[in-house]
GROMACS .gro file of N, CA and C in nm:
model
  375
    1MET      N    1   7.981   5.895  -3.269
    1MET     CA    2   7.843   5.942  -3.147
    1MET      C    3   7.749   5.812  -3.204
    2ALA      N    4   7.695   5.774  -3.094
    2ALA     CA    5   7.610   5.632  -3.113
    2ALA      C    6   7.503   5.682  -3.175
    3LYS      N    7   7.438   5.563  -3.263
    3LYS     CA    8   7.295   5.591  -3.305
    3LYS      C    9   7.163   5.609  -3.187
    4VAL      N   10   7.103   5.701  -3.216
    4VAL     CA   11   6.992   5.696  -3.109
    4VAL      C   12   6.846   5.715  -3.225
    5ILE      N   13   6.792   5.609  -3.182
    5ILE     CA   14   6.632   5.588  -3.310
    5ILE      C   15   6.517   5.672  -3.203
    6GLU      N   16   6.474   5.797  -3.314
    6GLU     CA   17   6.347   5.904  -3.205
    6GLU      C   18   6.254   5.719  -3.209
    7GLY      N   19   6.132   5.791  -3.125
    7GLY     CA   20   6.014   5.652  -3.124
    7GLY      C   21   6.044   5.525  -3.042
    8LEU      N   22   6.155   5.523  -2.982
    8LEU     CA   23   6.197   5.384  -2.924
    8LEU      C   24   6.195   5.453  -2.751
    9TYR      N   25   6.220   5.390  -2.669
    9TYR     CA   26   6.210   5.419  -2.525
    9TYR      C   27   6.374   5.327  -2.480
   10TYR      N   28   6.422   5.379  -2.406
   10TYR     CA   29   6.539   5.397  -2.339
   10TYR      C   30   6.547   5.377  -2.183
   11SER      N   31   6.646   5.248  -2.152
   11SER     CA   32   6.670   5.264  -1.998
   11SER      C   33   6.789   5.313  -1.999
   12GLU      N   34   6.821   5.318  -1.826
   12GLU     CA   35   6.945   5.386  -1.790
   12GLU      C   36   7.100   5.261  -1.805
   13SER      N   37   6.995   5.103  -1.832
   13SER     CA   38   7.112   5.005  -1.814
   13SER      C   39   7.133   4.958  -2.004
   14HIS      N   40   7.083   5.062  -2.105
   14HIS     CA   41   7.115   5.108  -2.231
   14HIS      C   42   7.026   5.011  -2.293
   15GLU      N   43   6.920   4.954  -2.263
   15GLU     CA   44   6.864   4.867  -2.322
   15GLU      C   45   6.726   4.966  -2.432
   16TYR      N   46   6.673   4.916  -2.489
   16TYR     CA   47   6.580   4.976  -2.610
   16TYR      C   48   6.416   4.906  -2.579
   17VAL      N   49   6.334   4.964  -2.580
   17VAL     CA   50   6.190   4.891  -2.638
   17VAL      C   51   6.151   4.965  -2.755
   18LYS      N   52   6.092   4.927  -2.849
   18LYS     CA   53   6.024   4.929  -2.927
   18LYS      C   54   5.890   4.829  -2.913
   19VAL      N   55   5.813   4.985  -2.932
   19VAL     CA   56   5.669   4.907  -2.929
   19VAL      C   57   5.590   4.921  -3.016
   20GLU      N   58   5.512   4.801  -3.095
   20GLU     CA   59   5.406   4.769  -3.177
   20GLU      C   60   5.256   4.755  -3.120
   21GLY      N   61   5.172   4.807  -3.082
   21GLY     CA   62   5.047   4.753  -3.023
   21GLY      C   63   5.096   4.708  -2.903
   22ASN      N   64   5.092   4.603  -2.846
   22ASN     CA   65   5.090   4.573  -2.728
   22ASN      C   66   5.218   4.468  -2.731
   23VAL      N   67   5.265   4.469  -2.835
   23VAL     CA   68   5.407   4.429  -2.794
   23VAL      C   69   5.572   4.495  -2.818
   24GLY      N   70   5.679   4.499  -2.744
   24GLY     CA   71   5.772   4.509  -2.735
   24GLY      C   72   5.923   4.421  -2.776
   25TYR      N   73   5.985   4.545  -2.830
   25TYR     CA   74   6.111   4.454  -2.930
   25TYR      C   75   6.187   4.503  -2.808
   26ILE      N   76   6.265   4.416  -2.726
   26ILE     CA   77   6.420   4.458  -2.648
   26ILE      C   78   6.515   4.416  -2.715
   27GLY      N   79   6.598   4.485  -2.719
   27GLY     CA   80   6.742   4.489  -2.728
   27GLY      C   81   6.835   4.575  -2.685
   28ILE      N   82   6.935   4.599  -2.697
   28ILE     CA   83   7.051   4.713  -2.651
   28ILE      C   84   7.065   4.788  -2.759
   29SER      N   85   7.132   4.894  -2.698
   29SER     CA   86   7.107   5.020  -2.810
   29SER      C   87   7.257   5.003  -2.875
   30ASP      N   88   7.305   5.109  -2.950
   30ASP     CA   89   7.442   5.127  -3.046
   30ASP      C   90   7.512   5.184  -2.945
   31TYR      N   91   7.473   5.280  -2.829
   31TYR     CA   92   7.610   5.292  -2.735
   31TYR      C   93   7.657   5.178  -2.643
   32ALA      N   94   7.599   5.079  -2.609
   32ALA     CA   95   7.606   4.961  -2.543
   32ALA      C   96   7.660   4.870  -2.630
   33GLN      N   97   7.671   4.812  -2.735
   33GLN     CA   98   7.742   4.758  -2.810
   33GLN      C   99   7.843   4.821  -2.902
   34HIS      N  100   7.887   4.945  -2.879
   34HIS     CA  101   8.003   5.022  -2.926
   34HIS      C  102   8.082   5.001  -2.796
   35ALA      N  103   8.052   5.026  -2.641
   35ALA     CA  104   8.090   4.996  -2.521
   35ALA      C  105   8.159   4.860  -2.505
   36LEU      N  106   8.032   4.744  -2.554
   36LEU     CA  107   8.088   4.594  -2.528
   36LEU      C  108   8.181   4.573  -2.636
   37GLY      N  109   8.224   4.626  -2.722
   37GLY     CA  110   8.290   4.527  -2.865
   37GLY      C  111   8.218   4.454  -2.924
   38ASN      N  112   8.308   4.344  -2.988
   38ASN     CA  113   8.284   4.248  -3.062
   38ASN      C  114   8.201   4.111  -2.996
   39VAL      N  115   8.023   4.147  -3.008
   39VAL     CA  116   7.952   4.011  -2.949
   39VAL      C  117   7.973   3.900  -2.988
   40VAL      N  118   7.992   3.820  -2.869
   40VAL     CA  119   8.024   3.682  -2.938
   40VAL      C  120   7.921   3.570  -2.866
   41TYR      N  121   7.868   3.610  -2.750
   41TYR     CA  122   7.695   3.518  -2.754
   41TYR      C  123   7.608   3.621  -2.662
   42VAL      N  124   7.474   3.583  -2.711
   42VAL     CA  125   7.383   3.635  -2.604
   42VAL      C  126   7.316   3.525  -2.565
   43ASP      N  127   7.289   3.523  -2.425
   43ASP     CA  128   7.156   3.457  -2.333
   43ASP      C  129   7.053   3.507  -2.318
   44MET      N  130   6.972   3.404  -2.365
   44MET     CA  131   6.807   3.476  -2.377
   44MET      C  132   6.728   3.417  -2.316
   45PRO      N  133   6.624   3.467  -2.236
   45PRO     CA  134   6.521   3.393  -2.183
   45PRO      C  135   6.438   3.300  -2.312
   46GLU      N  136   6.375   3.208  -2.239
   46GLU     CA  137   6.250   3.104  -2.373
   46GLU      C  138   6.121   3.155  -2.377
   47VAL      N  139   6.057   3.099  -2.498
   47VAL     CA  140   5.934   3.198  -2.489
   47VAL      C  141   5.881   3.112  -2.381
   48ASP      N  142   5.734   3.212  -2.328
   48ASP     CA  143   5.645   3.215  -2.234
   48ASP      C  144   5.736   3.231  -2.135
   49ASP      N  145   5.834   3.251  -2.090
   49ASP     CA  146   5.884   3.370  -1.956
   49ASP      C  147   5.862   3.446  -1.934
   50GLU      N  148   5.840   3.488  -1.823
   50GLU     CA  149   5.793   3.597  -1.784
   50GLU      C  150   5.953   3.706  -1.720
   51VAL      N  151   5.958   3.837  -1.743
   51VAL     CA  152   6.033   3.930  -1.730
   51VAL      C  153   5.938   4.056  -1.672
   52GLU      N  154   6.068   4.069  -1.545
   52GLU     CA  155   5.991   4.193  -1.496
   52GLU      C  156   6.073   4.320  -1.513
   53ALA      N  157   5.994   4.451  -1.517
   53ALA     CA  158   6.123   4.555  -1.549
   53ALA      C  159   6.238   4.588  -1.440
   54GLY      N  160   6.329   4.603  -1.478
   54GLY     CA  161   6.410   4.612  -1.384
   54GLY      C  162   6.511   4.493  -1.321
   55GLU      N  163   6.506   4.379  -1.356
   55GLU     CA  164   6.508   4.221  -1.347
   55GLU      C  165   6.613   4.208  -1.443
   56GLU      N  166   6.717   4.138  -1.418
   56GLU     CA  167   6.816   4.063  -1.531
   56GLU      C  168   6.716   3.938  -1.632
   57PHE      N  169   6.730   3.974  -1.759
   57PHE     CA  170   6.676   3.880  -1.804
   57PHE      C  171   6.760   3.780  -1.907
   58GLY      N  172   6.891   3.810  -1.902
   58GLY     CA  173   6.979   3.771  -1.961
   58GLY      C  174   7.133   3.802  -2.026
   59ALA      N  175   7.200   3.797  -2.076
   59ALA     CA  176   7.311   3.851  -2.071
   59ALA      C  177   7.382   3.864  -2.208
   60VAL      N  178   7.452   3.925  -2.219
   60VAL     CA  179   7.535   3.959  -2.369
   60VAL      C  180   7.679   3.963  -2.361
   61GLU      N  181   7.764   3.882  -2.355
   61GLU     CA  182   7.890   3.851  -2.400
   61GLU      C  183   7.991   3.887  -2.540
   62SER      N  184   8.088   3.996  -2.450
   62SER     CA  185   8.225   4.001  -2.610
   62SER      C  186   8.302   3.971  -2.550
   63VAL      N  187   8.388   4.008  -2.630
   63VAL     CA  188   8.522   3.952  -2.633
   63VAL      C  189   8.620   4.034  -2.518
   64LYS      N  190   8.543   4.143  -2.493
   64LYS     CA  191   8.602   4.241  -2.353
   64LYS      C  192   8.522   4.217  -2.190
   65ALA      N  193   8.396   4.185  -2.243
   65ALA     CA  194   8.319   4.170  -2.105
   65ALA      C  195   8.168   4.134  -2.133
   66ALA      N  196   8.093   4.054  -2.040
   66ALA     CA  197   7.981   4.015  -2.000
   66ALA      C  198   7.933   4.114  -1.952
   67SER      N  199   7.795   4.133  -1.990
   67SER     CA  200   7.665   4.234  -1.938
   67SER      C  201   7.592   4.188  -1.907
   68ASP      N  202   7.517   4.187  -1.835
   68ASP     CA  203   7.333   4.158  -1.765
   68ASP      C  204   7.266   4.194  -1.883
   69LEU      N  205   7.132   4.162  -1.905
   69LEU     CA  206   7.013   4.232  -1.932
   69LEU      C  207   6.944   4.302  -1.865
   70ILE      N  208   6.899   4.383  -1.877
   70ILE     CA  209   6.847   4.397  -1.742
   70ILE      C  210   6.659   4.484  -1.871
   71ALA      N  211   6.568   4.378  -1.822
   71ALA     CA  212   6.435   4.437  -1.855
   71ALA      C  213   6.377   4.582  -1.867
   72PRO      N  214   6.374   4.645  -1.969
   72PRO     CA  215   6.305   4.778  -1.944
   72PRO      C  216   6.118   4.807  -1.885
   73VAL      N  217   6.078   4.710  -1.929
   73VAL     CA  218   5.935   4.661  -1.901
   73VAL      C  219   5.958   4.560  -1.897
   74SER      N  220   5.780   4.498  -1.819
   74SER     CA  221   5.752   4.351  -1.823
   74SER      C  222   5.643   4.274  -1.857
   75GLY      N  223   5.680   4.174  -1.908
   75GLY     CA  224   5.589   4.108  -1.986
   75GLY      C  225   5.606   3.962  -1.998
   76THR      N  226   5.539   3.886  -2.103
   76THR     CA  227   5.564   3.771  -2.138
   76THR      C  228   5.646   3.771  -2.253
   77VAL      N  229   5.774   3.646  -2.252
   77VAL     CA  230   5.820   3.678  -2.418
   77VAL      C  231   5.753   3.555  -2.476
   78VAL      N  232   5.733   3.648  -2.606
   78VAL     CA  233   5.687   3.552  -2.704
   78VAL      C  234   5.734   3.528  -2.819
   79GLU      N  235   5.883   3.590  -2.835
   79GLU     CA  236   5.980   3.549  -2.923
   79GLU      C  237   6.102   3.579  -2.876
   80VAL      N  238   6.217   3.487  -2.903
   80VAL     CA  239   6.338   3.522  -2.885
   80VAL      C  240   6.404   3.520  -3.021
   81ASN      N  241   6.517   3.615  -3.061
   81ASN     CA  242   6.581   3.657  -3.200
   81ASN      C  243   6.708   3.505  -3.196
   82GLU      N  244   6.666   3.405  -3.257
   82GLU     CA  245   6.716   3.279  -3.261
   82GLU      C  246   6.815   3.329  -3.354
   83ALA      N  247   6.823   3.394  -3.466
   83ALA     CA  248   6.961   3.437  -3.560
   83ALA      C  249   7.041   3.463  -3.461
   84LEU      N  250   7.026   3.536  -3.364
   84LEU     CA  251   7.173   3.551  -3.220
   84LEU      C  252   7.239   3.443  -3.187
   85ASP      N  253   7.177   3.342  -3.211
   85ASP     CA  254   7.234   3.177  -3.138
   85ASP      C  255   7.355   3.157  -3.234
   86ASP      N  256   7.333   3.190  -3.343
   86ASP     CA  257   7.426   3.103  -3.466
   86ASP      C  258   7.509   3.267  -3.529
   87GLN      N  259   7.491   3.382  -3.486
   87GLN     CA  260   7.560   3.535  -3.530
   87GLN      C  261   7.523   3.614  -3.436
   88PRO      N  262   7.573   3.632  -3.314
   88PRO     CA  263   7.565   3.724  -3.226
   88PRO      C  264   7.615   3.848  -3.280
   89GLU      N  265   7.718   3.818  -3.368
   89GLU     CA  266   7.757   3.980  -3.426
   89GLU      C  267   7.670   4.029  -3.492
   90LEU      N  268   7.546   3.985  -3.531
   90LEU     CA  269   7.452   4.105  -3.558
   90LEU      C  270   7.414   4.222  -3.479
   91ILE      N  271   7.439   4.205  -3.360
   91ILE     CA  272   7.408   4.334  -3.256
   91ILE      C  273   7.492   4.406  -3.256
   92ASN      N  274   7.613   4.356  -3.352
   92ASN     CA  275   7.714   4.478  -3.332
   92ASN      C  276   7.682   4.562  -3.488
   93GLN      N  277   7.647   4.479  -3.605
   93GLN     CA  278   7.603   4.555  -3.723
   93GLN      C  279   7.469   4.649  -3.706
   94ASP      N  280   7.391   4.595  -3.646
   94ASP     CA  281   7.238   4.714  -3.593
   94ASP      C  282   7.198   4.655  -3.512
   95PRO      N  283   7.241   4.705  -3.372
   95PRO     CA  284   7.135   4.687  -3.284
   95PRO      C  285   7.003   4.724  -3.251
   96TYR      N  286   6.960   4.814  -3.361
   96TYR     CA  287   6.798   4.806  -3.347
   96TYR      C  288   6.730   4.704  -3.440
   97GLU      N  289   6.783   4.667  -3.570
   97GLU     CA  290   6.741   4.592  -3.669
   97GLU      C  291   6.757   4.445  -3.580
   98ASN      N  292   6.791   4.448  -3.460
   98ASN     CA  293   6.860   4.290  -3.437
   98ASN      C  294   6.813   4.261  -3.283
   99TRP      N  295   6.674   4.303  -3.254
   99TRP     CA  296   6.663   4.307  -3.128
   99TRP      C  297   6.664   4.143  -3.050
  100ILE      N  298   6.639   4.116  -2.936
  100ILE     CA  299   6.695   4.026  -2.859
  100ILE      C  300   6.585   3.951  -2.821
  101ILE      N  301   6.505   3.995  -2.770
  101ILE     CA  302   6.349   3.912  -2.731
  101ILE      C  303   6.211   4.056  -2.734
  102LYS      N  304   6.107   3.962  -2.766
  102LYS     CA  305   5.992   4.022  -2.846
  102LYS      C  306   5.879   3.992  -2.682
  103VAL      N  307   5.823   4.083  -2.597
  103VAL     CA  308   5.759   4.037  -2.521
  103VAL      C  309   5.628   4.104  -2.534
  104GLU      N  310   5.522   4.065  -2.452
  104GLU     CA  311   5.387   4.089  -2.484
  104GLU      C  312   5.360   4.189  -2.344
  105LEU      N  313   5.328   4.319  -2.365
  105LEU     CA  314   5.389   4.395  -2.234
  105LEU      C  315   5.276   4.382  -2.133
  106SER      N  316   5.291   4.347  -1.990
  106SER     CA  317   5.224   4.344  -1.926
  106SER      C  318   5.141   4.492  -1.847
  107ASP      N  319   5.244   4.614  -1.863
  107ASP     CA  320   5.189   4.744  -1.798
  107ASP      C  321   5.236   4.806  -1.882
  108GLN      N  322   5.180   4.886  -1.986
  108GLN     CA  323   5.254   5.030  -2.101
  108GLN      C  324   5.281   5.135  -1.992
  109ALA      N  325   5.193   5.148  -1.842
  109ALA     CA  326   5.236   5.279  -1.813
  109ALA      C  327   5.406   5.291  -1.772
  110GLU      N  328   5.425   5.153  -1.772
  110GLU     CA  329   5.597   5.116  -1.741
  110GLU      C  330   5.695   5.201  -1.838
  111LEU      N  331   5.621   5.244  -1.934
  111LEU     CA  332   5.692   5.313  -2.066
  111LEU      C  333   5.773   5.436  -2.002
  112GLY      N  334   5.669   5.474  -1.927
  112GLY     CA  335   5.656   5.617  -1.873
  112GLY      C  336   5.793   5.618  -1.801
  113ASN      N  337   5.847   5.560  -1.729
  113ASN     CA  338   6.004   5.502  -1.671
  113ASN      C  339   6.111   5.515  -1.761
  114LEU      N  340   6.069   5.509  -1.875
  114LEU     CA  341   6.222   5.548  -1.940
  114LEU      C  342   6.226   5.661  -2.053
  115MET      N  343   6.362   5.673  -2.109
  115MET     CA  344   6.391   5.779  -2.184
  115MET      C  345   6.317   5.773  -2.306
  116ASP      N  346   6.321   5.947  -2.313
  116ASP     CA  347   6.277   5.909  -2.504
  116ASP      C  348   6.421   5.928  -2.566
  117ALA      N  349   6.467   5.956  -2.681
  117ALA     CA  350   6.538   5.945  -2.800
  117ALA      C  351   6.654   6.075  -2.738
  118LYS      N  352   6.542   6.183  -2.683
  118LYS     CA  353   6.652   6.312  -2.676
  118LYS      C  354   6.700   6.270  -2.529
  119ALA      N  355   6.652   6.233  -2.425
  119ALA     CA  356   6.680   6.215  -2.306
  119ALA      C  357   6.812   6.113  -2.308
  120TYR      N  358   6.789   6.012  -2.366
  120TYR     CA  359   6.847   5.898  -2.424
  120TYR      C  360   7.035   5.981  -2.445
  121GLU      N  361   6.982   5.999  -2.572
  121GLU     CA  362   7.111   6.070  -2.592
  121GLU      C  363   7.214   6.186  -2.462
  122ALA      N  364   7.152   6.279  -2.396
  122ALA     CA  365   7.163   6.329  -2.275
  122ALA      C  366   7.264   6.235  -2.208
  123PHE      N  367   7.164   6.131  -2.105
  123PHE     CA  368   7.209   6.070  -2.087
  123PHE      C  369   7.368   5.996  -2.125
  124CYS      N  370   7.370   5.958  -2.234
  124CYS     CA  371   7.492   5.881  -2.274
  124CYS      C  372   7.623   5.984  -2.288
  125LYS      N  373   7.601   6.154  -2.286
  125LYS     CA  374   7.723   6.201  -2.304
  125LYS      C  375   7.787   6.216  -2.195
   0.00000   0.00000   0.00000
């Protein structure tokens, strides 16, 4: 069973958002990394890029498949996880510790469109 963490917001495309103040840490869920298999490359936007909820912001490639990353919320990229450039497999080791991008949220109300842990668990079944 994939690990789902309480207190995060989840999208139907299996991204999560961890919110701290006005900043969202965005990554892929444990369910997504299991489905993908061994991650070999992560395509990330640049700092200061704008991401829009529901729009693609990058991709994760595994030995099995490539999967677009869909932004669960809108905002401005304030940091990318550069460790993933050299060690994309960190996502397989712990997808919740190894977020992909950090964004300054432009509209916190968008979080209301996402699932909580319980709803996401049910969605994945």
